[in-house]
Short mmCIF file of C-alpha atoms (C1' of nucleotides) in Angstrom, two decimals:
data_model
loop_
_atom_site.label_atom_id
_atom_site.label_comp_id
_atom_site.label_asym_id
_atom_site.label_seq_id
_atom_site.Cartn_x
_atom_site.Cartn_y
_atom_site.Cartn_z
CA MET A 544 -152.68 -59.70 -68.85
CA GLY A 545 -155.77 -58.49 -66.17
CA ARG A 546 -155.05 -55.92 -64.11
CA HIS A 547 -151.81 -54.28 -65.24
CA SER A 548 -148.99 -55.98 -63.39
CA CYS A 549 -148.02 -53.19 -61.08
CA CYS A 550 -151.78 -53.48 -59.55
CA TYR A 551 -151.12 -57.16 -58.25
CA LYS A 552 -148.26 -56.13 -55.86
CA GLN A 553 -150.28 -53.53 -54.04
CA LYS A 554 -153.81 -52.72 -52.95
CA LEU A 555 -154.92 -50.03 -55.97
CA ARG A 556 -157.93 -47.85 -56.06
CA LYS A 557 -160.15 -48.24 -58.93
CA GLY A 558 -162.44 -45.98 -60.05
CA LEU A 559 -163.68 -42.73 -60.29
CA TRP A 560 -160.67 -40.14 -59.05
CA SER A 561 -161.45 -37.94 -55.89
CA PRO A 562 -160.90 -34.51 -55.75
CA GLU A 563 -157.51 -34.73 -53.76
CA GLU A 564 -156.57 -37.49 -55.91
CA ASP A 565 -156.39 -35.23 -58.68
CA GLU A 566 -155.00 -32.27 -57.54
CA LYS A 567 -151.73 -34.62 -55.85
CA LEU A 568 -150.94 -35.82 -59.67
CA LEU A 569 -151.76 -32.39 -60.74
CA ASN A 570 -148.97 -30.89 -58.35
CA TYR A 571 -146.69 -33.60 -58.93
CA ILE A 572 -146.70 -33.39 -62.54
CA THR A 573 -146.73 -29.82 -62.53
CA LYS A 574 -143.35 -29.70 -60.59
CA HIS A 575 -141.53 -32.70 -62.16
CA GLY A 576 -142.84 -33.60 -64.90
CA HIS A 577 -143.83 -37.16 -65.38
CA GLY A 578 -141.40 -38.84 -66.42
CA CYS A 579 -141.93 -42.75 -65.99
CA TRP A 580 -145.39 -43.41 -65.42
CA SER A 581 -144.56 -46.29 -63.50
CA SER A 582 -143.07 -44.50 -60.79
CA VAL A 583 -145.62 -41.50 -60.25
CA PRO A 584 -147.92 -42.69 -58.51
CA LYS A 585 -145.58 -43.93 -55.77
CA LEU A 586 -143.61 -39.88 -55.74
CA ALA A 587 -146.91 -38.63 -55.85
CA GLY A 588 -148.02 -40.44 -52.96
CA LEU A 589 -151.08 -42.30 -54.53
CA GLN A 590 -152.73 -45.57 -54.54
CA ARG A 591 -152.90 -46.00 -58.11
CA CYS A 592 -150.91 -47.51 -60.83
CA GLY A 593 -148.97 -45.84 -63.55
CA LYS A 594 -151.46 -46.77 -66.25
CA SER A 595 -154.58 -45.16 -64.65
CA CYS A 596 -152.41 -41.82 -63.42
CA ARG A 597 -151.20 -41.39 -67.11
CA LEU A 598 -154.55 -41.92 -68.25
CA ARG A 599 -156.45 -39.68 -66.21
CA TRP A 600 -154.22 -36.78 -67.02
CA ILE A 601 -154.24 -37.18 -70.64
CA ASN A 602 -158.05 -37.35 -70.30
CA TYR A 603 -158.56 -34.61 -67.65
CA LEU A 604 -155.80 -33.22 -65.72
CA ARG A 605 -153.49 -31.44 -68.78
CA PRO A 606 -153.55 -27.59 -68.86
CA ASP A 607 -154.35 -27.72 -72.72
CA LEU A 608 -157.93 -29.47 -72.38
CA LYS A 609 -160.33 -28.03 -73.87
CA ARG A 610 -163.51 -28.46 -72.48
CA GLY A 611 -166.95 -27.80 -73.33
CA PRO A 612 -169.21 -29.47 -76.13
CA PHE A 613 -167.71 -30.26 -79.75
CA SER A 614 -168.43 -27.56 -82.31
CA GLN A 615 -170.55 -27.83 -85.64
CA GLN A 616 -166.71 -28.11 -86.98
CA GLU A 617 -165.47 -30.26 -84.94
CA GLU A 618 -167.63 -33.50 -85.57
CA ASN A 619 -167.42 -32.09 -89.21
CA LEU A 620 -163.88 -32.53 -89.01
CA ILE A 621 -164.19 -35.96 -87.25
CA ILE A 622 -166.28 -37.13 -89.49
CA GLU A 623 -163.82 -36.70 -92.01
CA LEU A 624 -160.73 -37.85 -90.95
CA HIS A 625 -162.78 -40.85 -89.49
CA ALA A 626 -163.69 -41.52 -93.17
CA VAL A 627 -160.11 -41.67 -93.99
CA LEU A 628 -158.35 -43.24 -91.19
CA GLY A 629 -160.67 -45.29 -89.73
CA ASN A 630 -160.95 -46.05 -85.88
CA ARG A 631 -157.84 -44.49 -85.23
CA TRP A 632 -158.32 -42.73 -82.44
CA SER A 633 -155.19 -40.97 -81.44
CA GLN A 634 -154.57 -39.86 -85.01
CA ILE A 635 -158.04 -37.83 -85.14
CA ALA A 636 -157.26 -36.59 -81.92
CA ALA A 637 -154.11 -35.18 -83.62
CA GLN A 638 -156.36 -33.39 -85.29
CA LEU A 639 -158.39 -31.24 -83.13
CA PRO A 640 -156.21 -29.86 -80.37
CA GLY A 641 -157.65 -29.70 -76.94
CA ARG A 642 -159.53 -33.20 -78.04
CA THR A 643 -158.33 -36.50 -76.72
CA ASP A 644 -159.20 -39.78 -78.59
CA ASN A 645 -161.82 -40.71 -75.84
CA GLU A 646 -163.35 -38.22 -75.60
CA ILE A 647 -163.69 -38.33 -79.55
CA LYS A 648 -164.47 -42.07 -79.56
CA ASN A 649 -167.36 -41.17 -77.26
CA LEU A 650 -168.70 -39.01 -79.46
CA TRP A 651 -168.49 -40.61 -82.05
CA ASN A 652 -169.98 -43.90 -80.66
CA SER A 653 -172.46 -41.96 -78.49
CA CYS A 654 -173.57 -38.60 -81.05
CA ILE A 655 -172.00 -38.81 -84.30
CA LYS A 656 -173.06 -42.72 -85.46
CA LYS A 657 -176.21 -41.56 -84.39
CA LYS A 658 -176.61 -38.84 -86.69
CA LEU A 659 -174.67 -39.86 -89.32
CA ARG A 660 -177.39 -43.03 -89.96
CA GLN A 661 -180.78 -40.39 -89.48
CA LYS A 662 -178.87 -38.88 -92.81
CA GLY A 663 -178.77 -42.28 -94.04
CA ILE A 664 -174.99 -42.44 -94.02
CA ASP A 665 -173.38 -45.59 -93.18
CA PRO A 666 -171.33 -44.64 -90.48
CA ASN A 667 -168.57 -47.19 -90.92
CA THR A 668 -168.48 -47.55 -94.37
CA HIS A 669 -169.80 -43.56 -94.90
CA LYS A 670 -171.56 -44.70 -97.71
CA PRO A 671 -174.93 -43.78 -98.22
CA LEU A 672 -176.71 -46.86 -96.23
CA SER A 673 -178.57 -48.14 -99.08
CA GLU A 674 -175.24 -48.68 -101.09
CA VAL A 675 -174.25 -50.41 -98.23
CA GLU A 676 -176.82 -53.17 -97.66
CA ASN A 677 -176.62 -53.23 -101.63
CA ASP A 678 -172.67 -53.70 -100.96
CA ILE A 679 -173.58 -56.27 -98.62
CA GLY A 680 -176.19 -58.28 -100.91
CA ASN A 681 -172.88 -58.18 -103.31
CA LYS A 682 -169.96 -59.93 -100.79
CA LEU A 683 -172.18 -62.78 -99.94
CA GLU A 684 -172.77 -63.31 -103.66
CA ASN A 685 -168.89 -62.84 -103.92
CA LYS A 686 -168.56 -65.71 -101.42
CA VAL A 687 -170.68 -67.71 -103.25
CA ASN A 688 -168.72 -67.53 -106.37
CA GLU A 689 -165.19 -67.52 -104.94
CA SER A 690 -166.14 -70.73 -103.31
CA THR A 691 -166.11 -72.30 -106.91
CA VAL A 692 -163.63 -69.99 -108.40
CA GLY A 693 -159.53 -69.59 -107.02
CA SER A 694 -159.47 -65.35 -105.85
CA ILE A 695 -156.70 -63.62 -104.47
CA LYS A 696 -158.99 -61.46 -102.81
CA SER A 697 -158.49 -60.84 -99.17
CA ASP A 698 -160.14 -62.15 -96.54
CA ASP A 699 -159.31 -59.52 -94.31
CA PRO A 700 -162.26 -57.48 -93.96
CA GLU A 701 -159.76 -54.29 -92.73
CA ASP A 702 -159.14 -54.40 -96.52
CA ILE A 703 -162.51 -54.34 -97.66
CA LYS A 704 -163.09 -50.58 -95.77
CA TRP A 705 -159.91 -49.51 -96.84
CA SER A 706 -160.77 -50.15 -100.56
CA GLU A 707 -164.33 -48.47 -99.85
CA TYR A 708 -162.42 -45.08 -98.19
CA LEU A 709 -160.99 -44.97 -101.27
CA HIS A 710 -164.16 -44.73 -103.27
CA SER A 711 -165.48 -42.44 -100.55
CA PRO A 712 -166.81 -39.03 -100.97
CA PHE A 713 -165.16 -38.03 -98.82
CA LEU A 714 -161.92 -38.80 -100.67
CA LEU A 715 -163.30 -37.61 -103.74
CA GLY A 716 -163.89 -34.26 -102.54
CA GLY A 717 -167.79 -34.61 -101.61
CA GLY A 718 -167.67 -34.55 -97.91
CA ILE A 719 -170.62 -35.58 -96.34
CA SER A 720 -173.30 -33.56 -97.58
CA ASN A 721 -175.46 -31.36 -95.36
CA THR A 722 -177.31 -28.36 -96.48
CA ASN A 723 -178.56 -27.45 -92.84
CA ASN A 724 -175.29 -26.36 -92.34
CA GLN A 725 -173.59 -23.32 -93.23
CA ASN A 726 -170.65 -24.40 -91.19
CA SER A 727 -169.75 -27.69 -92.91
CA SER A 728 -166.18 -28.22 -93.77
CA SER A 729 -165.86 -28.47 -96.96
CA SER A 730 -163.15 -31.45 -97.29
CA SER A 731 -160.58 -29.42 -99.71
CA HIS A 732 -158.90 -28.85 -95.98
CA LEU A 733 -158.13 -32.92 -95.89
CA GLN A 734 -154.98 -32.93 -97.87
CA PRO A 735 -153.07 -30.39 -95.27
CA ILE A 736 -154.49 -32.19 -92.79
CA LEU A 737 -153.81 -35.88 -93.84
CA TYR A 738 -149.82 -34.64 -94.67
CA SER A 739 -149.32 -33.13 -92.21
CA ASN A 740 -151.28 -35.92 -90.04
CA ILE A 741 -148.83 -38.48 -91.55
CA VAL A 742 -146.16 -37.64 -88.64
CA LYS A 743 -148.25 -38.67 -86.05
CA PRO A 744 -147.31 -36.31 -82.99
CA GLU A 745 -146.20 -38.08 -79.54
CA SER A 746 -148.24 -36.13 -77.75
CA HIS A 747 -149.29 -32.21 -78.39
CA PHE A 748 -147.23 -31.09 -75.77
CA SER A 749 -144.16 -31.93 -74.30
CA ASN A 750 -142.39 -30.84 -70.50
CA THR A 751 -139.56 -29.84 -69.97
CA THR A 752 -138.58 -29.01 -65.95
CA THR A 753 -135.84 -26.30 -65.51
CA ALA A 754 -132.36 -27.68 -63.89
CA THR A 755 -133.70 -25.41 -61.05
CA GLY A 756 -136.92 -27.38 -60.52
CA SER A 757 -139.08 -24.56 -61.90
CA ASN A 758 -142.26 -25.08 -63.67
CA PRO A 759 -142.05 -27.37 -66.79
CA THR A 760 -143.29 -24.88 -70.17
CA TRP A 761 -145.56 -26.36 -72.54
CA HIS A 762 -144.25 -26.35 -76.13
CA HIS A 763 -146.59 -26.78 -78.78
CA GLN A 764 -145.39 -29.48 -81.39
CA ASN A 765 -147.82 -30.04 -83.34
CA ASP A 766 -146.34 -27.36 -85.59
CA HIS A 767 -147.01 -28.34 -89.62
CA HIS A 768 -143.93 -26.69 -91.01
CA GLN A 769 -141.77 -29.00 -88.58
CA LEU A 770 -144.26 -31.41 -89.46
CA GLN A 771 -144.50 -31.29 -93.32
CA ALA A 772 -140.13 -31.26 -93.06
CA ALA A 773 -140.23 -34.20 -90.84
CA SER A 774 -142.59 -35.94 -93.36
CA SER A 775 -140.41 -36.48 -95.45
CA GLU A 776 -138.04 -38.86 -93.29
CA ILE A 777 -140.49 -40.70 -91.33
CA MET A 778 -143.76 -40.66 -93.87
CA TYR A 779 -143.76 -43.95 -94.15
CA THR A 780 -143.51 -45.85 -90.66
CA ASN A 781 -146.53 -46.90 -89.89
CA LYS A 782 -147.72 -50.14 -91.62
CA ASP A 783 -151.39 -48.31 -92.11
CA LEU A 784 -150.07 -44.49 -92.71
CA GLN A 785 -148.30 -47.02 -95.51
CA ARG A 786 -151.50 -47.63 -97.02
CA LEU A 787 -152.96 -44.60 -96.22
CA ALA A 788 -149.88 -43.22 -98.72
CA VAL A 789 -150.22 -45.74 -101.16
CA ALA A 790 -153.98 -45.12 -101.20
CA PHE A 791 -152.99 -41.15 -101.92
CA GLY A 792 -150.87 -41.96 -104.14
CA GLN A 793 -153.85 -43.09 -106.20
CA THR A 794 -155.90 -40.54 -105.95
CA LEU A 795 -153.90 -36.85 -105.15
"C1'" DA B 475 -193.17 -40.87 -56.95
"C1'" DA B 476 -191.38 -45.38 -58.46
"C1'" DG B 477 -189.03 -47.95 -62.05
"C1'" DT B 478 -187.34 -48.25 -66.01
"C1'" DA B 479 -184.54 -47.43 -70.65
"C1'" DC B 480 -181.26 -44.84 -73.06
"C1'" DG B 481 -176.86 -41.77 -73.24
"C1'" DT B 482 -173.11 -39.96 -71.65
"C1'" DC B 483 -168.73 -40.03 -70.17
"C1'" DA B 484 -164.54 -41.93 -66.49
"C1'" DA B 485 -162.42 -45.27 -66.59
"C1'" DC B 486 -160.97 -50.28 -67.59
"C1'" DC B 487 -159.22 -54.54 -69.98
"C1'" DG B 488 -155.88 -56.36 -73.03
"C1'" DC B 489 -153.60 -56.42 -76.86
"C1'" DA B 490 -149.45 -54.55 -79.65
"C1'" DA B 491 -145.79 -52.01 -79.95
"C1'" DC B 492 -141.50 -50.13 -78.01
"C1'" DT B 493 -137.40 -49.37 -75.29
"C1'" DC B 494 -133.71 -50.98 -73.24
"C1'" DA B 495 -130.57 -54.01 -70.56
"C1'" DA C 1205 -131.36 -61.57 -79.62
"C1'" DT C 1206 -134.41 -61.69 -76.29
"C1'" DG C 1207 -137.21 -60.70 -72.06
"C1'" DA C 1208 -138.70 -58.13 -68.73
"C1'" DG C 1209 -140.69 -53.82 -68.31
"C1'" DT C 1210 -142.81 -49.54 -70.10
"C1'" DT C 1211 -146.51 -47.17 -73.01
"C1'" DG C 1212 -149.98 -46.48 -76.21
"C1'" DC C 1213 -154.06 -47.48 -78.53
"C1'" DG C 1214 -158.86 -48.91 -79.21
"C1'" DG C 1215 -163.10 -51.81 -77.59
"C1'" DT C 1216 -165.49 -52.24 -73.48
"C1'" DT C 1217 -167.53 -51.51 -69.61
"C1'" DG C 1218 -170.32 -49.63 -65.08
"C1'" DA C 1219 -171.45 -45.49 -62.81
"C1'" DC C 1220 -174.20 -41.44 -63.48
"C1'" DG C 1221 -177.64 -38.31 -65.07
"C1'" DT C 1222 -182.39 -37.41 -66.80
"C1'" DA C 1223 -186.32 -38.85 -69.60
"C1'" DC C 1224 -189.92 -41.53 -70.00
"C1'" DT C 1225 -194.05 -44.67 -68.63
#
DNA sequence: AAGTACGTCAACCGCAACTCA
DNA sequence: ATGAGTTGCGGTTGACGTACT
């Protein structure tokens, strides 16, 4: 794919956004909503591709973004959600109003991973590092055995990961033991989070422009009642979430 | 003061899924 | 059914700031 198809057609800017560009995009979307992203740059007078505009809006210009550092509670929540969802950043972000998937991904890669390792926890499996090392040893051993004995075991590394999730301390009510942190959120609230998250909101907000062209209004869509009501119908539309559902059907 | 290493974050890339004619 | 266009997502990169030598 390389650069987006739209970018080949004309000389488009790349890299950091200037304040002028931000202003143009913000003004345009505030007045008209984004509509079709591919037509936004042209209509807003920007030398960017639609994808770049969308990203800039989502990660920086959206009015509902929460700025500033993550709280300890937010970090704990991210860790708990990651234990269940893995690197599904957008789904994790859906549980943290005002935070973007990009922001959470960056935090995870630059900060949380390191902290977990310092606590002796493997950030991929959320198991104690010592246990993970043993697992690796065991899996290597199993591989050797499999080469001689037929096995129905999946080779998909993700399968291994998910089965590990099912037995992770988070799902079993343990959460990460953090004796230093009084704010450490227990995993007791994880169940409601998961149930409400089964239906992934398209975005936290939708904008509706009035017929008169006045400023759009922003509606918070992440209403748990709404989601729970809807969840019975679209609960298992996503392949990964089906796996979650099966998993939680077993554990809840 | 200069050079280097490291951490953070914004943005890009590539792919898959979705939509619609 | 199909193919082009669009959107969304997660991985990766590169610029920049800061700490360290």
